[in-house]
């Protein structure tokens, strides 16, 4: 298996697929293509028909888009989704909600692992996105999280979906209280998240448009 990803500091969609693959126990070759520099579009298109990362290539079979990659990995490793049908439906619902929404949070608080932008990025719309995410985290932890520290107990695609939010909350100094706060600590302490963060900090490229606050 090969996984094509972008900059670890910035590419939130790449993180979702990479973390699902790591947590699913897959062995894969990682091909990192720094984004928005001369040649990067051509390099991505040589692997990914959408021209976007992440893109998974499994013995020559190509799957693009983080949502589809997660589902593909879960077909091979069912532990990436809850075993109970109801919990599995909600895991997919919150993953889809993350995939399709939270545009205000995304645009004003883009993932930027190595920066400290505490206090920046807030607006009423961003704060409403944050409140909804915190509500999702609290609800999943309360209803489905009794068997472990993640949203549905053990690690699932839903945790991979929210992993970039954990880095955003760290960068922008968002500190939820209670169960959501404990869950944030769990995600940030995940060894694969720490590995990703260390690699992000070691990267040398910068994307000026993503470094919103200096
Ligand atoms: N919906 C897609 C979004 C992928 C996406 O937007 N990837 C960005 C990087 S995080 C990208 O490839 N940008 C490069 C470009 O647009 O040229 C997914 O979930 O995989």
Coordinates of C-alpha atoms and ligand atoms in Angstrom, one line a residue:
X1 CA 0.0 0.0 0.0
X2 CA 1.1 3.6 -0.7
X3 CA -0.5 6.7 0.8
X4 CA 0.0 10.0 -0.9
X5 CA -0.1 12.9 1.5
X6 CA 0.6 16.6 1.7
X7 CA 2.6 18.6 4.3
X8 CA 2.1 17.2 7.7
X9 CA 2.0 20.7 9.2
X10 CA -1.0 21.8 7.1
X11 CA -2.8 18.9 5.4
X12 CA -5.7 18.0 7.6
X13 CA -7.3 15.6 5.1
X14 CA -4.0 13.7 4.8
X15 CA -3.8 13.3 8.6
X16 CA -7.3 11.7 8.6
X17 CA -6.3 8.9 6.2
X18 CA -2.8 8.5 7.6
X19 CA -4.0 8.1 11.2
X20 CA -6.8 5.6 10.1
X21 CA -4.1 3.6 8.3
X22 CA -1.7 3.7 11.2
X23 CA -4.4 2.9 13.9
X24 CA -5.7 0.1 11.6
X25 CA -2.3 -1.5 11.7
X26 CA -1.6 -1.2 8.0
X27 CA 1.9 -1.2 6.6
X28 CA 2.2 1.4 3.9
X29 CA 4.7 3.5 2.0
X30 CA 4.2 7.2 2.7
X31 CA 4.7 9.5 -0.3
X32 CA 4.7 13.1 1.0
X33 CA 4.2 15.8 -1.6
X34 CA 4.6 19.4 -0.3
X35 CA 1.6 21.4 -1.5
X36 CA 1.4 24.6 -3.5
X37 CA 5.0 24.7 -4.7
X38 CA 6.0 24.4 -8.4
X39 CA 5.4 20.9 -9.6
X40 CA 3.3 19.7 -6.7
X41 CA 0.0 19.7 -8.7
X42 CA 1.6 17.5 -11.4
X43 CA 3.1 15.2 -8.8
X44 CA -0.3 14.8 -7.1
X45 CA -2.0 14.2 -10.4
X46 CA 0.4 11.5 -11.3
X47 CA -1.1 9.5 -8.4
X48 CA -4.5 11.0 -7.6
X49 CA -7.2 11.6 -10.3
X50 CA -8.8 14.3 -8.2
X51 CA -5.6 16.3 -8.0
X52 CA -6.0 16.2 -4.2
X53 CA -4.4 14.3 -1.3
X54 CA -4.8 12.0 0.4
X55 CA -4.8 9.2 -2.1
X56 CA -4.4 5.5 -1.3
X57 CA -2.9 3.0 -3.8
X58 CA -3.4 -0.6 -2.8
X59 CA -1.6 -3.0 -5.2
X60 CA -2.3 -0.6 -8.1
X61 CA -5.9 0.1 -7.1
X62 CA -6.4 3.8 -6.4
X63 CA -8.8 5.3 -3.8
X64 CA -9.0 9.0 -3.2
X65 CA -10.8 11.3 -0.8
X66 CA -10.3 10.7 3.0
X67 CA -13.8 9.5 3.6
X68 CA -13.6 6.8 1.0
X69 CA -10.1 5.9 2.1
X70 CA -11.3 5.5 5.7
X71 CA -14.2 3.3 4.6
X72 CA -11.9 1.2 2.3
X73 CA -9.5 0.6 5.2
X74 CA -12.4 -0.3 7.5
X75 CA -13.6 -2.9 5.0
X76 CA -10.2 -4.6 5.6
X77 CA -9.9 -3.8 9.3
X78 CA -13.5 -3.7 10.7
X79 CA -12.2 -2.5 14.1
X80 CA -11.9 0.9 12.6
X81 CA -15.7 1.2 13.0
X82 CA -17.9 0.3 16.0
X83 CA -19.3 -3.2 15.9
X84 CA -22.8 -2.1 17.1
X85 CA -24.9 -1.0 14.0
X86 CA -26.4 2.0 15.9
X87 CA -23.0 3.2 17.1
X88 CA -21.5 2.6 13.6
X89 CA -24.3 4.7 12.1
X90 CA -23.5 7.6 14.5
X91 CA -19.8 7.2 13.9
X92 CA -20.5 7.6 10.2
X93 CA -22.8 10.5 10.8
X94 CA -20.3 12.5 12.9
X95 CA -17.5 11.6 10.4
X96 CA -19.7 12.9 7.5
X97 CA -20.7 16.0 9.5
X98 CA -17.0 16.8 9.9
X99 CA -16.2 16.0 6.3
X100 CA -19.0 18.2 4.9
X101 CA -19.1 21.0 7.5
X102 CA -17.4 23.4 9.9
X103 CA -16.3 25.7 7.1
X104 CA -15.9 28.7 9.5
X105 CA -13.6 26.8 11.8
X106 CA -11.7 25.5 8.8
X107 CA -11.2 28.8 7.1
X108 CA -10.3 30.9 10.3
X109 CA -8.5 28.2 12.2
X110 CA -6.7 26.1 9.5
X111 CA -4.6 23.2 10.8
X112 CA -1.1 24.5 11.5
X113 CA 0.5 22.1 13.9
X114 CA 3.7 24.0 14.7
X115 CA 2.2 27.4 15.4
X116 CA 0.9 28.9 18.6
X117 CA -2.0 31.1 17.6
X118 CA -3.8 31.0 21.0
X119 CA -6.7 33.4 21.1
X120 CA -6.7 34.0 17.3
X121 CA -9.4 33.0 14.8
X122 CA -12.6 33.4 16.8
X123 CA -15.8 34.8 15.5
X124 CA -19.4 34.0 16.4
X125 CA -19.6 31.5 13.5
X126 CA -16.3 29.8 14.5
X127 CA -17.4 29.6 18.1
X128 CA -20.7 28.0 16.9
X129 CA -18.7 25.4 15.0
X130 CA -16.5 24.8 18.1
X131 CA -19.7 24.5 20.3
X132 CA -21.1 21.9 17.9
X133 CA -17.9 19.8 17.9
X134 CA -17.7 19.9 21.7
X135 CA -21.4 18.8 21.8
X136 CA -20.6 15.9 19.5
X137 CA -17.6 14.8 21.5
X138 CA -19.5 15.0 24.8
X139 CA -22.5 13.1 23.3
X140 CA -20.4 10.3 21.8
X141 CA -18.2 9.9 24.9
X142 CA -21.4 9.7 27.1
X143 CA -23.4 7.4 24.9
X144 CA -20.7 5.2 23.2
X145 CA -17.4 5.7 25.0
X146 CA -17.6 3.4 28.0
X147 CA -15.2 0.8 26.7
X148 CA -12.2 3.1 26.1
X149 CA -11.0 6.7 25.8
X150 CA -12.1 7.5 22.2
X151 CA -15.5 8.7 20.9
X152 CA -16.7 5.1 20.5
X153 CA -14.5 3.5 23.1
X154 CA -11.7 2.1 20.9
X155 CA -10.2 4.2 18.1
X156 CA -12.5 4.6 15.1
X157 CA -12.8 6.5 11.8
X158 CA -14.7 9.2 13.8
X159 CA -11.5 9.9 15.9
X160 CA -9.5 10.1 12.7
X161 CA -12.0 12.6 11.3
X162 CA -11.7 14.9 14.4
X163 CA -7.9 14.5 14.7
X164 CA -7.1 17.7 12.8
X165 CA -9.6 19.5 15.1
X166 CA -7.5 18.4 18.0
X167 CA -4.4 20.0 16.5
X168 CA -6.5 23.1 15.7
X169 CA -7.7 23.4 19.3
X170 CA -4.1 23.1 20.5
X171 CA -2.8 25.7 18.0
X172 CA -5.6 28.2 18.7
X173 CA -5.8 27.6 22.4
X174 CA -9.4 26.2 22.5
X175 CA -9.8 24.3 25.8
X176 CA -13.1 22.4 26.1
X177 CA -14.1 21.4 29.6
X178 CA -15.2 18.0 31.0
X179 CA -15.4 14.9 28.8
X180 CA -14.6 16.8 25.6
X181 CA -11.5 18.2 27.2
X182 CA -10.4 14.8 28.4
X183 CA -11.0 13.4 24.9
X184 CA -8.9 16.2 23.4
X185 CA -6.1 15.3 25.7
X186 CA -6.4 11.6 24.7
X187 CA -6.3 12.5 21.0
X188 CA -3.2 14.7 21.4
X189 CA -1.5 12.1 23.4
X190 CA -2.1 9.3 20.9
X191 CA 1.4 8.1 19.8
X192 CA 0.6 8.3 16.1
X193 CA -0.6 11.9 16.6
X194 CA 2.6 12.7 18.4
X195 CA 4.6 11.1 15.6
X196 CA 2.7 13.2 13.0
X197 CA 3.2 16.4 15.1
X198 CA 7.0 15.8 15.4
X199 CA 7.2 15.3 11.6
X200 CA 5.1 18.4 11.0
X201 CA 7.5 20.4 13.2
X202 CA 10.5 19.1 11.3
X203 CA 9.1 20.2 8.0
X204 CA 10.8 23.2 6.4
X205 CA 8.2 24.4 3.9
X206 CA 5.7 27.2 4.7
X207 CA 2.4 28.0 3.0
X208 CA 2.0 31.7 3.5
X209 CA -1.8 31.6 3.0
X210 CA -2.2 29.1 5.8
X211 CA 0.0 31.1 8.3
X212 CA -2.9 33.4 9.0
X213 CA -1.8 35.1 12.1
X214 CA 2.0 35.6 11.6
Ligands
LIG1 N1 -12.5 16.0 0.3 C1 -11.1 15.7 0.1 C2 -10.3 17.0 0.3 C3 -8.9 16.8 -0.1 C4 -8.2 18.1 -0.2 O1 -8.7 19.2 -0.3 N2 -6.8 18.1 -0.1 C5 -6.0 19.2 -0.1 C6 -4.9 19.2 0.9 S1 -5.5 19.1 2.6 C7 -5.2 19.2 -1.4 O2 -4.9 18.2 -2.0 N3 -4.9 20.4 -2.0 C8 -4.0 20.5 -3.1 C9 -4.6 21.2 -4.2 O3 -5.8 21.6 -4.1 O4 -3.9 21.5 -5.2 C10 -10.7 14.6 1.0 O5 -11.4 14.4 2.0 O6 -9.7 13.9 0.8

